[in-house]
Amino acid sequence: MFLNRRKLLSSVAAVAASLAIPSIARAEAEDDTSIWDILAGNKRNKAVGEKNNIDALTIIDTPEPILSFDTAYSVELAINYYQQVVAAGGWEQPTRQTFALANGKTGRAVINLKRHLMLVGDMERKDRVRDDFDDETDLALRKFQVRHGIIPTGKVDEPTFYAMAIPAEQRLAQLQLNAARIQSLAGALEERYLLVNIPAASIETVQGGMVNSRHTAVVGKIDRQTPILSSKVHQVKFNPYWTVPKSIIEKDLIRYMNEDPMYLTNFRIRVFDGNGNEVPPESINWQSLDALNYTFRQDPGGENSMGHCKIDFYNPYDVYLHDTPSKGLFGQNSRFHSSGCVRVEGIDTVASWLLADNGGWDIDGVHAMFATNENVNVPLKFQMPLHTTYITAWANRQGTVSFRDDIYEYDAAGKVSFES
C-alpha cells in the first residue's frame, strides 16, 4: 500500500503526530531561555549549516540522469539493500520528541534519529550512539532532506518528519514499482533528451548519457496535472505573447476581475472579440461566463506569465515549458502550482542548449534577446526529444537513494505504463 504525505495524515498515528507539532512549536516559542540559547549559537550553527548544505548536495548532484539504464541498475542495488532492511524489521517511527530536533539538542530522541539516519545510509554506522545532536548529525539530516527533495534546514521540520514516518516496507515497494517504470522507458531514450520528472518538479538536459544541466521546476497542481508523454521540442519563443487558456479564464480570470477590476490593465492583458477587435474590459459581464467569448492576450515583458521564454513541444494538451516572473515558487518544498505547463528555473541555459544546432545562440545571445522584449520565434534545426515522467524513487552509482511524494497518486494505483 502506498501512502503520500496527505494519506499519511489520515492514519491515526500521523494525526496524533500532526496534532502534537503545533503544540511543540508553541512550547518552544514560550520558552524564552530556549530561544535565547538558540540565538546565541546561531552564528556558529549558520556557518556549519552552510558548509553542510554544500556537502549534502554533492550526494545528489551527480552527472547521472534520473532516467537511464545506469539508474535502472542502481535502483536494483537499492532494492536489494531495502529488502535486507525490511527483513530486519525496518525502522522505528519518529515520535513527537523527534519533531524540531536540531543542532545542540540532546536526548533519547536524538539517539533514535541517528539510528534512522545510519540505517538509510545518511550517517556512518557506529556501535555506540551518543545522545547529542552534533555537526555530524546536522550533515546527515541535511543529506536525508536533499534525498527527499526537502529544502535542507538541518532541523526535523514537518516535511522531514513525515518523510521519516514512511515505513521501510513502503519505500521498498516504491523502489520496486519505479524500477519497472525506469526499465520500461530506458530502452527508448535517445542520445540527447530533455527530461521532466513531475514528482521531483525537476528538469534535466541530458547528452551522451550524462546530465548537462539540472533545473528546478514548477509543475501541475493535483487538479490540473502535467501530462505524462514523449514528444519533441520544435520551437523556442522569445518574449512571447500569452493567450489565456479557456480553462484559466473560467477558473481564475473571472474571479480575479471580480476581486480587482484593474487586474487586466495592471498585468497588460488586452481583450479581443471574435473579429480581432480590441475591446475594453468593462464591456464584459464579469458576473457571468461572458468572458469565455473573448480572447485575452498578455503583451511581452517582465510581467508576462511566460516570462521571457516559451519552449514548445508537440502535444494535444496545449502545455509547454516556460519562464516565469514568479521566481519565489522555485524555493518551495512543494512546487505543484501550475495549470499543467512547466515553469523552468534557469530557462536561459535550457534555451541555449536547445538552440545549439541553430548556431549563434550561446547564453549571451539568449540574454541579449531577453533584453529586447521583442517577440521572436525560433524553430529548432534539431527537434529535441522530450519526456515528461513520473518517477518517485531512483538511485545513483554512489548508492544515494532519492524519494518523492506520490503527488498524483499513480504509485497508489500501481501504474507502470502511462500510455493512453
Short mmCIF file of C-alpha atoms in Angstrom, two decimals, residues 37-400:
data_model
loop_
_atom_site.label_atom_id
_atom_site.label_comp_id
_atom_site.label_asym_id
_atom_site.label_seq_id
_atom_site.Cartn_x
_atom_site.Cartn_y
_atom_site.Cartn_z
CA ASP A 37 20.16 29.82 23.79
CA ILE A 38 19.34 29.14 20.15
CA LEU A 39 20.06 32.75 19.17
CA ALA A 40 23.42 32.64 20.99
CA GLY A 41 24.52 29.67 18.91
CA ASN A 42 23.02 30.86 15.64
CA LYS A 43 26.19 32.36 14.18
CA ARG A 44 28.19 29.17 14.58
CA ASN A 45 25.35 26.90 13.54
CA LYS A 46 24.72 29.01 10.45
CA ALA A 47 28.32 28.57 9.32
CA VAL A 48 28.16 24.83 9.96
CA GLY A 49 24.81 24.62 8.18
CA GLU A 50 26.07 26.43 5.08
CA LYS A 51 29.05 24.09 4.78
CA ASN A 52 26.91 21.03 5.43
CA ASN A 53 24.39 22.12 2.81
CA ILE A 54 27.13 22.17 0.20
CA ASP A 55 28.39 18.75 1.30
CA ALA A 56 24.87 17.30 1.42
CA LEU A 57 24.04 18.43 -2.09
CA THR A 58 27.05 16.58 -3.51
CA ILE A 59 25.33 13.22 -2.92
CA ILE A 60 22.58 14.07 -5.43
CA ASP A 61 24.42 16.50 -7.71
CA THR A 62 25.98 13.80 -9.88
CA PRO A 63 26.06 13.57 -13.69
CA GLU A 64 23.69 10.59 -13.74
CA PRO A 65 20.18 11.22 -15.10
CA ILE A 66 17.09 10.24 -13.12
CA LEU A 67 16.11 8.10 -16.11
CA SER A 68 18.75 5.88 -17.77
CA PHE A 69 20.00 2.28 -17.92
CA ASP A 70 22.56 3.17 -15.23
CA THR A 71 19.71 4.37 -13.00
CA ALA A 72 17.90 1.08 -13.52
CA TYR A 73 20.96 -0.84 -12.29
CA SER A 74 21.41 1.47 -9.29
CA VAL A 75 17.76 1.06 -8.32
CA GLU A 76 18.14 -2.73 -8.34
CA LEU A 77 21.05 -2.40 -5.89
CA ALA A 78 18.89 -0.14 -3.70
CA ILE A 79 16.08 -2.72 -3.78
CA ASN A 80 18.49 -5.41 -2.57
CA TYR A 81 19.52 -3.25 0.38
CA TYR A 82 15.97 -2.23 1.32
CA GLN A 83 14.90 -5.88 1.22
CA GLN A 84 17.53 -6.53 3.91
CA VAL A 85 16.28 -3.57 5.94
CA VAL A 86 12.68 -4.81 5.76
CA ALA A 87 13.73 -8.37 6.62
CA ALA A 88 15.48 -6.98 9.73
CA GLY A 89 12.33 -5.20 10.87
CA GLY A 90 12.63 -1.81 9.17
CA TRP A 91 12.96 1.35 11.25
CA GLU A 92 11.16 2.87 14.19
CA GLN A 93 8.54 5.55 13.61
CA PRO A 94 9.51 9.09 14.68
CA THR A 95 7.84 10.34 17.86
CA ARG A 96 6.66 13.79 18.90
CA GLN A 97 10.06 14.25 20.54
CA THR A 98 11.68 13.84 17.11
CA PHE A 99 9.96 16.94 15.75
CA ALA A 100 12.10 20.13 15.75
CA LEU A 101 15.34 18.35 16.68
CA ALA A 102 18.32 20.43 15.52
CA ASN A 103 21.98 21.10 16.26
CA GLY A 104 22.59 21.45 20.00
CA LYS A 105 19.65 19.30 21.16
CA THR A 106 20.16 16.22 23.33
CA GLY A 107 18.10 13.28 24.50
CA ARG A 108 16.83 9.84 23.65
CA ALA A 109 15.07 11.13 20.55
CA VAL A 110 18.46 12.16 19.12
CA ILE A 111 19.71 8.60 19.52
CA ASN A 112 16.67 7.28 17.63
CA LEU A 113 17.17 9.90 14.92
CA LYS A 114 20.82 8.92 14.49
CA ARG A 115 19.88 5.24 14.21
CA HIS A 116 17.39 6.08 11.47
CA LEU A 117 19.98 8.14 9.59
CA MET A 118 22.52 5.31 9.88
CA LEU A 119 20.04 2.72 8.63
CA VAL A 120 19.14 4.72 5.50
CA GLY A 121 22.77 5.48 4.70
CA ASP A 122 22.98 9.17 5.58
CA MET A 123 25.29 8.64 8.56
CA GLU A 124 28.23 6.35 9.22
CA ARG A 125 27.25 3.35 11.32
CA LYS A 126 28.60 3.18 14.87
CA ASP A 127 28.17 0.65 17.66
CA ARG A 128 27.79 3.33 20.34
CA VAL A 129 25.44 6.23 19.66
CA ARG A 130 25.65 9.41 21.74
CA ASP A 131 22.56 11.44 22.58
CA ASP A 132 23.87 14.81 21.31
CA PHE A 133 22.79 16.41 18.02
CA ASP A 134 26.22 17.45 16.73
CA ASP A 135 27.63 18.75 13.44
CA GLU A 136 27.87 15.21 12.04
CA THR A 137 24.17 14.66 12.76
CA ASP A 138 23.38 18.01 11.14
CA LEU A 139 25.12 16.91 7.93
CA ALA A 140 23.38 13.53 7.98
CA LEU A 141 19.96 15.12 8.41
CA ARG A 142 20.62 17.51 5.53
CA LYS A 143 21.56 14.52 3.37
CA PHE A 144 18.26 12.91 4.27
CA GLN A 145 16.45 16.11 3.34
CA VAL A 146 18.05 16.58 -0.07
CA ARG A 147 17.37 12.92 -0.93
CA HIS A 148 13.68 13.55 -0.29
CA GLY A 149 13.51 16.84 -2.15
CA ILE A 150 13.19 18.83 1.06
CA ILE A 151 14.97 22.16 1.50
CA PRO A 152 17.94 21.29 3.76
CA THR A 153 17.48 23.09 7.07
CA GLY A 154 19.25 20.72 9.45
CA LYS A 155 16.07 20.63 11.52
CA VAL A 156 13.36 17.98 11.72
CA ASP A 157 10.64 20.17 10.24
CA GLU A 158 7.21 18.99 9.14
CA PRO A 159 8.11 17.59 5.68
CA THR A 160 11.17 15.84 7.16
CA PHE A 161 9.09 14.34 9.97
CA TYR A 162 6.58 12.87 7.53
CA ALA A 163 9.29 11.55 5.20
CA MET A 164 10.77 9.68 8.17
CA ALA A 165 7.38 8.28 9.06
CA ILE A 166 7.08 6.37 5.76
CA PRO A 167 7.69 2.69 6.66
CA ALA A 168 10.59 0.74 5.14
CA GLU A 169 8.10 -1.66 3.54
CA GLN A 170 6.53 1.20 1.60
CA ARG A 171 9.91 2.56 0.50
CA LEU A 172 10.81 -0.90 -0.82
CA ALA A 173 7.53 -1.17 -2.73
CA GLN A 174 8.11 2.33 -4.10
CA LEU A 175 11.54 1.34 -5.41
CA GLN A 176 10.19 -1.84 -6.98
CA LEU A 177 7.39 -0.01 -8.81
CA ASN A 178 9.72 2.69 -10.07
CA ALA A 179 12.29 0.13 -11.18
CA ALA A 180 9.62 -1.25 -13.53
CA ARG A 181 8.86 2.26 -14.82
CA ILE A 182 12.53 3.06 -15.44
CA GLN A 183 13.13 -0.28 -17.20
CA SER A 184 10.12 0.29 -19.47
CA LEU A 185 11.38 3.74 -20.53
CA ALA A 186 15.18 3.40 -20.61
CA GLY A 187 15.28 1.43 -23.87
CA ALA A 188 13.60 4.23 -25.82
CA LEU A 189 15.96 7.02 -24.73
CA GLU A 190 17.91 8.99 -27.31
CA GLU A 191 21.48 10.33 -27.24
CA ARG A 192 20.09 13.75 -26.29
CA TYR A 193 16.84 14.44 -24.47
CA LEU A 194 15.05 16.77 -22.12
CA LEU A 195 13.58 15.09 -19.04
CA VAL A 196 10.82 16.50 -16.81
CA ASN A 197 10.28 14.42 -13.68
CA ILE A 198 6.92 15.52 -12.29
CA PRO A 199 7.09 14.21 -8.68
CA ALA A 200 10.51 15.83 -8.22
CA ALA A 201 9.39 19.01 -10.05
CA SER A 202 12.76 18.95 -11.79
CA ILE A 203 14.23 19.08 -15.28
CA GLU A 204 17.40 17.59 -16.72
CA THR A 205 19.07 18.26 -20.06
CA VAL A 206 20.83 15.01 -20.94
CA GLN A 207 23.54 14.40 -23.52
CA GLY A 208 25.62 11.28 -24.07
CA GLY A 209 24.08 9.58 -21.05
CA MET A 210 25.16 12.40 -18.73
CA VAL A 211 23.31 15.35 -17.24
CA ASN A 212 24.28 18.59 -18.95
CA SER A 213 22.25 20.79 -16.56
CA ARG A 214 19.62 20.42 -13.83
CA HIS A 215 16.76 22.79 -13.18
CA THR A 216 14.12 23.29 -10.52
CA ALA A 217 10.62 23.34 -11.97
CA VAL A 218 7.04 24.13 -11.05
CA VAL A 219 4.55 21.57 -12.41
CA GLY A 220 0.80 20.96 -12.48
CA LYS A 221 -1.48 21.06 -9.47
CA ILE A 222 -3.22 17.89 -8.36
CA ASP A 223 -6.42 19.01 -10.10
CA ARG A 224 -4.58 20.36 -13.19
CA GLN A 225 -1.90 17.76 -13.78
CA THR A 226 1.08 17.97 -16.09
CA PRO A 227 0.54 15.20 -18.67
CA ILE A 228 2.97 12.28 -18.96
CA LEU A 229 4.19 11.88 -22.54
CA SER A 230 7.07 11.64 -25.00
CA SER A 231 7.36 14.32 -27.64
CA LYS A 232 9.79 16.66 -29.41
CA VAL A 233 10.63 20.28 -28.73
CA HIS A 234 10.26 22.13 -32.02
CA GLN A 235 10.42 25.84 -31.18
CA VAL A 236 11.74 28.43 -28.74
CA LYS A 237 9.72 31.63 -28.44
CA PHE A 238 11.47 34.66 -27.03
CA ASN A 239 9.40 37.32 -25.24
CA PRO A 240 6.15 35.56 -26.11
CA TYR A 241 2.63 36.85 -26.04
CA TRP A 242 0.46 34.82 -23.69
CA THR A 243 -3.04 33.88 -24.73
CA VAL A 244 -5.02 32.93 -21.64
CA PRO A 245 -6.47 29.39 -21.99
CA LYS A 246 -10.24 29.00 -21.70
CA SER A 247 -9.82 26.85 -18.59
CA ILE A 248 -7.92 29.63 -16.79
CA ILE A 249 -10.45 32.25 -17.94
CA GLU A 250 -13.24 30.20 -16.39
CA LYS A 251 -11.46 29.02 -13.23
CA ASP A 252 -9.30 32.05 -12.42
CA LEU A 253 -9.59 35.16 -14.57
CA ILE A 254 -13.28 35.84 -13.93
CA ARG A 255 -12.65 35.58 -10.20
CA TYR A 256 -9.63 37.88 -10.38
CA MET A 257 -11.62 40.54 -12.24
CA ASN A 258 -14.40 40.41 -9.68
CA GLU A 259 -11.83 40.88 -6.92
CA ASP A 260 -9.91 43.63 -8.75
CA PRO A 261 -11.43 45.31 -11.85
CA MET A 262 -7.96 46.68 -12.73
CA TYR A 263 -6.38 43.20 -12.91
CA LEU A 264 -6.21 43.06 -16.73
CA THR A 265 -4.84 46.59 -17.00
CA ASN A 266 -2.23 46.07 -14.29
CA PHE A 267 -0.91 42.93 -15.97
CA ARG A 268 -1.05 44.31 -19.53
CA ILE A 269 -3.64 41.79 -20.70
CA ARG A 270 -5.70 43.00 -23.66
CA VAL A 271 -9.12 41.75 -24.75
CA PHE A 272 -10.17 40.90 -28.33
CA ASP A 273 -13.55 39.90 -29.74
CA GLY A 274 -14.19 37.22 -32.35
CA ASN A 275 -13.27 39.60 -35.18
CA GLY A 276 -9.91 40.51 -33.65
CA ASN A 277 -11.05 43.93 -32.45
CA GLU A 278 -9.73 45.13 -29.09
CA VAL A 279 -12.50 45.82 -26.59
CA PRO A 280 -12.44 47.42 -23.12
CA PRO A 281 -12.61 45.02 -20.13
CA GLU A 282 -15.62 46.90 -18.69
CA SER A 283 -17.71 45.89 -21.72
CA ILE A 284 -17.72 42.28 -20.46
CA ASN A 285 -20.27 40.97 -17.96
CA TRP A 286 -17.96 39.61 -15.26
CA GLN A 287 -20.89 38.23 -13.26
CA SER A 288 -21.38 35.57 -15.95
CA LEU A 289 -19.32 33.37 -18.29
CA ASP A 290 -19.44 36.07 -20.96
CA ALA A 291 -15.62 36.32 -20.80
CA LEU A 292 -15.33 32.90 -22.47
CA ASN A 293 -16.44 34.53 -25.74
CA TYR A 294 -13.30 36.68 -25.87
CA THR A 295 -9.55 36.25 -26.37
CA PHE A 296 -7.26 37.55 -23.64
CA ARG A 297 -3.67 38.22 -24.67
CA GLN A 298 -0.82 39.43 -22.46
CA ASP A 299 1.88 41.58 -24.06
CA PRO A 300 5.56 40.59 -23.85
CA GLY A 301 7.55 41.93 -20.93
CA GLY A 302 8.71 41.29 -17.40
CA GLU A 303 5.18 40.72 -16.07
CA ASN A 304 4.19 38.27 -18.81
CA SER A 305 3.10 34.96 -17.28
CA MET A 306 5.59 33.12 -19.50
CA GLY A 307 8.43 35.49 -18.69
CA HIS A 308 11.00 35.92 -21.43
CA CYS A 309 10.84 32.46 -22.99
CA LYS A 310 8.42 29.73 -24.03
CA ILE A 311 9.51 26.26 -25.20
CA ASP A 312 7.01 24.49 -27.47
CA PHE A 313 6.71 20.73 -27.89
CA TYR A 314 4.10 18.71 -29.78
CA ASN A 315 1.16 17.65 -27.60
CA PRO A 316 -2.65 17.71 -27.64
CA TYR A 317 -2.93 19.34 -24.19
CA ASP A 318 -1.73 22.87 -25.01
CA VAL A 319 1.05 22.63 -22.42
CA TYR A 320 4.62 23.87 -22.76
CA LEU A 321 7.74 24.83 -20.79
CA HIS A 322 8.21 28.48 -19.92
CA ASP A 323 9.93 31.15 -17.88
CA THR A 324 8.04 32.93 -15.10
CA PRO A 325 8.13 36.26 -13.26
CA SER A 326 7.24 34.39 -10.03
CA LYS A 327 10.73 33.12 -9.16
CA GLY A 328 9.89 32.66 -5.46
CA LEU A 329 8.00 29.42 -6.15
CA PHE A 330 11.26 27.68 -7.10
CA GLY A 331 12.40 27.93 -3.48
CA GLN A 332 9.48 25.93 -2.05
CA ASN A 333 9.47 22.29 -0.97
CA SER A 334 6.22 21.61 -2.82
CA ARG A 335 6.18 23.02 -6.36
CA PHE A 336 2.83 21.90 -7.74
CA HIS A 337 1.24 25.22 -8.62
CA SER A 338 0.74 25.39 -12.38
CA SER A 339 -2.25 24.63 -14.58
CA GLY A 340 -0.34 21.85 -16.35
CA CYS A 341 2.51 23.75 -18.00
CA VAL A 342 6.04 23.55 -16.61
CA ARG A 343 7.86 26.62 -15.29
CA VAL A 344 11.63 26.35 -15.55
CA GLU A 345 14.28 27.93 -13.35
CA GLY A 346 17.33 28.87 -15.43
CA ILE A 347 15.44 28.61 -18.69
CA ASP A 348 18.17 30.65 -20.41
CA THR A 349 20.52 27.66 -20.06
CA VAL A 350 17.88 25.28 -21.42
CA ALA A 351 17.14 27.59 -24.38
CA SER A 352 20.82 27.92 -25.38
CA TRP A 353 21.23 24.12 -25.14
CA LEU A 354 18.18 23.51 -27.32
CA LEU A 355 19.40 26.02 -29.90
CA ALA A 356 22.98 24.68 -30.09
CA ASP A 357 22.39 23.20 -33.56
CA ASN A 358 20.99 26.50 -34.81
CA GLY A 359 24.27 28.31 -34.21
CA GLY A 360 24.73 31.75 -32.72
CA TRP A 361 22.64 31.13 -29.62
CA ASP A 362 25.06 30.94 -26.73
CA ILE A 363 23.96 32.11 -23.28
CA ASP A 364 24.93 35.72 -24.04
CA GLY A 365 22.84 35.67 -27.21
CA VAL A 366 19.85 34.37 -25.28
CA HIS A 367 20.24 37.09 -22.64
CA ALA A 368 20.51 39.76 -25.33
CA MET A 369 17.25 38.55 -26.87
CA PHE A 370 15.54 38.59 -23.46
CA ALA A 371 16.57 42.21 -23.00
CA THR A 372 14.94 43.37 -26.25
CA ASN A 373 11.41 42.36 -25.15
CA GLU A 374 10.93 41.64 -28.87
CA ASN A 375 8.67 38.72 -29.78
CA VAL A 376 10.80 36.31 -31.88
CA ASN A 377 10.04 32.65 -32.68
CA VAL A 378 12.98 30.35 -33.44
CA PRO A 379 12.25 26.87 -34.90
CA LEU A 380 14.81 24.25 -33.82
CA LYS A 381 17.01 22.74 -36.52
CA PHE A 382 17.21 19.65 -34.32
CA GLN A 383 13.88 18.84 -32.68
CA MET A 384 14.89 17.74 -29.19
CA PRO A 385 13.24 14.62 -27.70
CA LEU A 386 11.33 15.41 -24.50
CA HIS A 387 9.97 13.05 -21.87
CA THR A 388 7.68 14.04 -19.03
CA THR A 389 7.84 11.20 -16.50
CA TYR A 390 6.56 10.09 -13.10
CA ILE A 391 9.46 8.67 -11.08
CA THR A 392 9.10 8.84 -7.30
CA ALA A 393 12.16 6.73 -6.38
CA TRP A 394 15.57 6.40 -8.02
CA ALA A 395 19.24 5.88 -7.13
CA ASN A 396 22.72 6.75 -8.39
CA ARG A 397 26.07 4.95 -8.50
CA GLN A 398 27.12 6.42 -5.16
CA GLY A 399 24.29 4.46 -3.56
CA THR A 400 22.23 7.58 -2.88
#
